[in-house]
PDB file of C-alpha atoms in Angstrom:
ATOM      1  CA  MET A   1      72.579 120.894 154.647  1.00 64.00           C
ATOM      2  CA  GLU A   2      73.688 122.069 151.175  1.00 72.00           C
ATOM      3  CA  LEU A   3      77.137 122.097 152.209  1.00 70.00           C
ATOM      4  CA  LEU A   4      77.109 118.715 153.475  1.00 68.00           C
ATOM      5  CA  GLU A   5      75.075 117.365 150.253  1.00 69.00           C
ATOM      6  CA  ARG A   6      77.863 118.823 148.229  1.00 70.00           C
ATOM      7  CA  LEU A   7      80.569 117.225 150.077  1.00 67.00           C
ATOM      8  CA  CYS A   8      78.818 113.896 149.617  1.00 66.00           C
ATOM      9  CA  VAL A   9      78.667 114.377 145.982  1.00 70.00           C
ATOM     10  CA  ALA A  10      82.187 115.687 145.754  1.00 71.00           C
ATOM     11  CA  LEU A  11      83.414 112.888 147.556  1.00 67.00           C
ATOM     12  CA  GLY A  12      81.629 109.935 146.006  1.00 65.00           C
ATOM     13  CA  ASP A  13      80.876 106.588 147.653  1.00 69.00           C
ATOM     14  CA  GLU A  14      84.437 105.587 147.780  1.00 70.00           C
ATOM     15  CA  LEU A  15      85.525 108.608 149.959  1.00 75.00           C
ATOM     16  CA  TYR A  16      82.247 108.626 152.062  1.00 81.00           C
ATOM     17  CA  PRO A  17      84.368 107.548 154.843  1.00 86.00           C
ATOM     18  CA  ALA A  18      86.562 110.716 154.725  1.00 84.00           C
ATOM     19  CA  LEU A  19      83.365 112.677 155.478  1.00 84.00           C
ATOM     20  CA  LEU A  20      82.808 110.405 158.636  1.00 89.00           C
ATOM     21  CA  GLY A  21      86.157 111.598 159.651  1.00 91.00           C
ATOM     22  CA  VAL A  22      85.264 115.311 159.205  1.00 90.00           C
ATOM     23  CA  LEU A  23      81.944 114.679 161.236  1.00 91.00           C
ATOM     24  CA  CYS A  24      84.016 112.931 163.849  1.00 95.00           C
ATOM     25  CA  THR A  25      86.527 115.664 164.306  1.00 94.00           C
ATOM     26  CA  VAL A  26      83.859 117.914 164.516  1.00 94.00           C
ATOM     27  CA  GLY A  27      81.868 115.880 167.201  1.00 94.00           C
ATOM     28  CA  GLU A  28      85.281 115.302 169.260  1.00 95.00           C
ATOM     29  CA  ARG A  29      87.143 118.761 168.854  1.00 95.00           C
ATOM     30  CA  ALA A  30      84.599 121.410 167.678  1.00 96.00           C
ATOM     31  CA  ALA A  31      83.366 124.259 170.207  1.00 96.00           C
ATOM     32  CA  PRO A  32      79.643 123.371 171.312  1.00 95.00           C
ATOM     33  CA  PRO A  33      77.982 126.030 169.083  1.00 96.00           C
ATOM     34  CA  ALA A  34      79.834 124.399 165.958  1.00 94.00           C
ATOM     35  CA  ARG A  35      78.489 120.976 167.182  1.00 94.00           C
ATOM     36  CA  ARG A  36      74.930 122.418 167.519  1.00 94.00           C
ATOM     37  CA  ALA A  37      75.146 124.027 164.068  1.00 93.00           C
ATOM     38  CA  VAL A  38      76.162 120.608 162.502  1.00 91.00           C
ATOM     39  CA  ALA A  39      73.174 118.798 164.599  1.00 92.00           C
ATOM     40  CA  SER A  40      70.632 121.468 163.534  1.00 91.00           C
ATOM     41  CA  ALA A  41      71.991 120.878 160.090  1.00 90.00           C
ATOM     42  CA  LEU A  42      71.051 117.307 160.415  1.00 88.00           C
ATOM     43  CA  VAL A  43      67.651 118.117 161.764  1.00 88.00           C
ATOM     44  CA  GLU A  44      66.985 119.777 158.646  1.00 89.00           C
ATOM     45  CA  GLY A  45      68.033 116.817 156.778  1.00 87.00           C
ATOM     46  CA  LEU A  46      66.155 114.421 158.714  1.00 88.00           C
ATOM     47  CA  ARG A  47      63.056 116.527 158.254  1.00 90.00           C
ATOM     48  CA  SER A  48      63.463 116.847 154.354  1.00 90.00           C
ATOM     49  CA  GLY A  49      64.942 113.416 153.784  1.00 86.00           C
ATOM     50  CA  ARG A  50      68.261 114.717 152.821  1.00 83.00           C
ATOM     51  CA  VAL A  51      70.836 113.388 155.458  1.00 86.00           C
ATOM     52  CA  PRO A  52      74.404 113.216 154.085  1.00 84.00           C
ATOM     53  CA  SER A  53      74.413 109.614 152.950  1.00 83.00           C
ATOM     54  CA  GLY A  54      76.951 107.272 151.437  1.00 85.00           C
ATOM     55  CA  ARG A  55      76.017 104.416 149.533  1.00 83.00           C
ATOM     56  CA  ARG A  56      76.717 100.644 150.237  1.00 81.00           C
ATOM     57  CA  PRO A  57      75.865  97.577 148.524  1.00 75.00           C
ATOM     58  CA  ALA A  58      73.023  95.325 149.510  1.00 68.00           C
ATOM     59  CA  TRP A  59      74.420  92.501 151.738  1.00 64.00           C
ATOM     60  CA  GLY A  60      75.759  89.614 149.685  1.00 60.00           C
ATOM     61  CA  SER A  61      75.583  91.601 146.477  1.00 58.00           C
ATOM     62  CA  SER A  62      78.128  92.845 144.266  1.00 58.00           C
ATOM     63  CA  GLY A  63      76.210  95.014 141.605  1.00 55.00           C
ATOM     64  CA  ALA A  64      75.895  98.658 141.537  1.00 55.00           C
ATOM     65  CA  SER A  65      72.236  98.327 141.157  1.00 57.00           C
ATOM     66  CA  SER A  66      71.651  97.096 144.627  1.00 71.00           C
ATOM     67  CA  MET A  67      73.167 100.003 146.340  1.00 75.00           C
ATOM     68  CA  ARG A  68      71.460 101.452 149.059  1.00 82.00           C
ATOM     69  CA  SER A  69      72.069 105.146 150.947  1.00 85.00           C
ATOM     70  CA  LEU A  70      72.819 104.980 154.546  1.00 90.00           C
ATOM     71  CA  GLY A  71      73.431 108.207 157.042  1.00 92.00           C
ATOM     72  CA  PRO A  72      76.553 108.609 159.053  1.00 93.00           C
ATOM     73  CA  ILE A  73      75.870 106.588 161.922  1.00 96.00           C
ATOM     74  CA  GLU A  74      73.970 103.494 160.158  1.00 95.00           C
ATOM     75  CA  TYR A  75      76.711 103.657 157.630  1.00 92.00           C
ATOM     76  CA  LEU A  76      79.659 103.425 160.120  1.00 95.00           C
ATOM     77  CA  CYS A  77      77.770 100.446 162.055  1.00 96.00           C
ATOM     78  CA  ALA A  78      77.498  98.646 158.488  1.00 93.00           C
ATOM     79  CA  TRP A  79      80.733  99.228 157.596  1.00 91.00           C
ATOM     80  CA  TYR A  80      82.452  97.942 160.946  1.00 95.00           C
ATOM     81  CA  ALA A  81      79.724  94.923 161.054  1.00 93.00           C
ATOM     82  CA  GLN A  82      79.779  93.730 157.406  1.00 89.00           C
ATOM     83  CA  GLY A  83      82.928  95.132 155.833  1.00 82.00           C
ATOM     84  CA  GLY A  84      82.677  95.819 152.048  1.00 74.00           C
ATOM     85  CA  GLY A  85      84.571  98.462 150.401  1.00 69.00           C
ATOM     86  CA  ALA A  86      87.435 100.023 152.023  1.00 75.00           C
ATOM     87  CA  GLN A  87      89.061  98.399 155.169  1.00 85.00           C
ATOM     88  CA  PRO A  88      86.650  98.477 157.901  1.00 89.00           C
ATOM     89  CA  PRO A  89      87.529 100.226 161.105  1.00 93.00           C
ATOM     90  CA  SER A  90      89.304  98.457 163.865  1.00 94.00           C
ATOM     91  CA  ALA A  91      87.139  97.945 167.087  1.00 93.00           C
ATOM     92  CA  SER A  92      88.803 100.774 169.041  1.00 95.00           C
ATOM     93  CA  SER A  93      88.425 103.198 165.872  1.00 95.00           C
ATOM     94  CA  PHE A  94      84.637 102.302 165.506  1.00 96.00           C
ATOM     95  CA  ASP A  95      84.212 102.752 169.233  1.00 97.00           C
ATOM     96  CA  ARG A  96      86.049 106.288 169.146  1.00 97.00           C
ATOM     97  CA  ALA A  97      84.013 107.177 165.852  1.00 97.00           C
ATOM     98  CA  MET A  98      80.741 106.238 166.954  1.00 97.00           C
ATOM     99  CA  ARG A  99      80.992 107.941 170.206  1.00 97.00           C
ATOM    100  CA  SER A 100      81.977 111.185 168.171  1.00 96.00           C
ATOM    101  CA  LEU A 101      79.023 111.140 165.907  1.00 96.00           C
ATOM    102  CA  LEU A 102      76.616 110.235 168.863  1.00 97.00           C
ATOM    103  CA  SER A 103      78.201 113.248 170.612  1.00 96.00           C
ATOM    104  CA  LEU A 104      77.681 115.424 167.661  1.00 95.00           C
ATOM    105  CA  VAL A 105      74.293 114.587 166.825  1.00 95.00           C
ATOM    106  CA  GLY A 106      73.362 114.515 170.310  1.00 95.00           C
ATOM    107  CA  ALA A 107      74.370 118.396 170.657  1.00 95.00           C
ATOM    108  CA  SER A 108      70.768 118.541 169.760  1.00 94.00           C
ATOM    109  CA  ASP A 109      68.067 116.858 171.731  1.00 94.00           C
ATOM    110  CA  GLU A 110      65.972 116.990 168.585  1.00 94.00           C
ATOM    111  CA  ALA A 111      68.544 115.695 166.304  1.00 94.00           C
ATOM    112  CA  ARG A 112      69.131 112.967 168.781  1.00 95.00           C
ATOM    113  CA  LEU A 113      65.705 111.939 168.984  1.00 95.00           C
ATOM    114  CA  MET A 114      64.794 111.995 165.422  1.00 95.00           C
ATOM    115  CA  TYR A 115      67.989 110.165 164.311  1.00 95.00           C
ATOM    116  CA  ALA A 116      67.255 107.399 167.169  1.00 96.00           C
ATOM    117  CA  GLN A 117      63.841 107.132 165.152  1.00 96.00           C
ATOM    118  CA  ARG A 118      65.552 106.944 161.906  1.00 94.00           C
ATOM    119  CA  LEU A 119      67.810 103.930 163.099  1.00 96.00           C
ATOM    120  CA  MET A 120      64.753 102.266 164.351  1.00 96.00           C
ATOM    121  CA  ALA A 121      63.043 102.748 160.860  1.00 94.00           C
ATOM    122  CA  VAL A 122      66.207 101.523 158.983  1.00 92.00           C
ATOM    123  CA  ALA A 123      66.577  98.432 161.433  1.00 94.00           C
ATOM    124  CA  ASP A 124      62.989  97.385 160.886  1.00 92.00           C
ATOM    125  CA  ASP A 125      63.325  97.449 157.028  1.00 86.00           C
ATOM    126  CA  PRO A 126      64.667  93.950 156.163  1.00 76.00           C
ATOM    127  CA  LEU A 127      63.748  94.492 152.726  1.00 68.00           C
ATOM    128  CA  SER A 128      66.336  96.941 151.694  1.00 72.00           C
ATOM    129  CA  GLY A 129      68.833  94.114 152.088  1.00 77.00           C
ATOM    130  CA  THR A 130      71.546  96.537 152.947  1.00 83.00           C
ATOM    131  CA  LEU A 131      71.934  95.153 156.597  1.00 90.00           C
ATOM    132  CA  THR A 132      72.392  91.751 158.016  1.00 90.00           C
ATOM    133  CA  ARG A 133      70.204  90.655 160.915  1.00 92.00           C
ATOM    134  CA  SER A 134      72.877  91.035 163.586  1.00 93.00           C
ATOM    135  CA  THR A 135      73.377  94.913 162.219  1.00 94.00           C
ATOM    136  CA  ARG A 136      69.704  95.439 162.161  1.00 94.00           C
ATOM    137  CA  ASP A 137      69.548  94.294 165.693  1.00 96.00           C
ATOM    138  CA  GLY A 138      72.558  96.157 166.755  1.00 97.00           C
ATOM    139  CA  LEU A 139      71.103  99.420 165.466  1.00 97.00           C
ATOM    140  CA  ARG A 140      67.969  98.683 167.335  1.00 97.00           C
ATOM    141  CA  GLN A 141      69.915  98.380 170.584  1.00 97.00           C
ATOM    142  CA  LEU A 142      71.798 101.498 169.954  1.00 98.00           C
ATOM    143  CA  ALA A 143      68.907 103.637 169.103  1.00 98.00           C
ATOM    144  CA  SER A 144      67.049 102.397 172.345  1.00 97.00           C
ATOM    145  CA  ARG A 145      70.069 103.256 174.520  1.00 97.00           C
ATOM    146  CA  TRP A 146      70.874 106.513 172.855  1.00 97.00           C
ATOM    147  CA  GLU A 147      67.170 107.605 173.083  1.00 94.00           C
ATOM    148  CA  ALA A 148      66.795 106.893 176.489  1.00 94.00           C
ATOM    149  CA  ASP A 149      70.095 108.529 177.960  1.00 91.00           C
ATOM    150  CA  ALA A 150      71.730 111.432 175.858  1.00 87.00           C
ATOM    151  CA  ALA A 151      74.603 111.963 178.416  1.00 90.00           C
ATOM    152  CA  ASP A 152      76.051 108.262 178.131  1.00 95.00           C
ATOM    153  CA  VAL A 153      77.401 107.773 174.522  1.00 96.00           C
ATOM    154  CA  GLN A 154      79.471 104.709 175.625  1.00 97.00           C
ATOM    155  CA  ALA A 155      76.181 102.527 176.290  1.00 97.00           C
ATOM    156  CA  PRO A 156      74.616 102.835 172.833  1.00 97.00           C
ATOM    157  CA  VAL A 157      78.089 101.816 171.446  1.00 97.00           C
ATOM    158  CA  ASP A 158      78.422  98.856 173.877  1.00 96.00           C
ATOM    159  CA  ALA A 159      74.682  97.919 172.989  1.00 96.00           C
ATOM    160  CA  PHE A 160      75.409  97.712 169.127  1.00 97.00           C
ATOM    161  CA  LEU A 161      78.639  95.572 169.849  1.00 96.00           C
ATOM    162  CA  HIS A 162      77.054  93.332 172.151  1.00 96.00           C
ATOM    163  CA  ALA A 163      74.122  92.598 169.758  1.00 96.00           C
ATOM    164  CA  LEU A 164      76.730  91.686 167.104  1.00 93.00           C
ATOM    165  CA  GLN A 165      78.300  89.146 169.389  1.00 90.00           C
ATOM    166  CA  GLY A 166      75.019  87.550 169.994  1.00 80.00           C
ATOM    167  CA  GLY A 167      73.974  86.643 166.429  1.00 55.00           C
ATOM    168  CA  GLY A 168      74.829  84.760 163.378  1.00 47.00           C
ATOM    169  CA  LEU A 169      78.134  82.922 163.001  1.00 45.00           C
ATOM    170  CA  GLN A 170      80.215  85.709 164.285  1.00 45.00           C
ATOM    171  CA  GLY A 171      78.487  85.406 167.607  1.00 43.00           C
ATOM    172  CA  LEU A 172      78.838  81.677 167.470  1.00 39.00           C
ATOM    173  CA  ALA A 173      82.644  82.226 166.729  1.00 43.00           C
ATOM    174  CA  THR A 174      83.074  84.849 169.457  1.00 42.00           C
ATOM    175  CA  ARG A 175      81.457  82.262 171.915  1.00 33.00           C
ATOM    176  CA  ARG A 176      83.970  79.828 170.513  1.00 32.00           C
ATOM    177  CA  PHE A 177      81.480  77.018 169.631  1.00 29.00           C
ATOM    178  CA  LEU A 178      83.308  76.471 166.216  1.00 28.00           C
TER     179      LEU A 178
END
């Protein structure tokens, strides 16, 4: 856990997506024991409140005082859904990265269940102002699907994307009402 924390500090907020890339590579290519080791570190982080986090501005805010910390999965979801900062990932990049992160964390059932609960808590906190309503709904859907079935990492990603399409102006544009 200490190594992940040091990486977050060393990279800073602007390069947090690079840490996501490292985690995705571990999720995609590392041997099962390595994935389980990282997932175990995340369990420690979840228990102690020290999940490796990147900071994002509150939705609609531009001030540094409105920054909020998000763990890898919720950060990737917010980055994709809400943009801001670095160029957000494309749909195919988001899909691949999210499946990799879910596989990585899912290498430990305990990590998966604890992280799914964390996602629900983040989604149920509208007061932080970090996430839009559709992003929060997407996180709820992702967490529900992931908690129910560890083996299928595509269903939670699809549930998140479906929730994004169903809400707000983006959903209206997707349904071609505008």
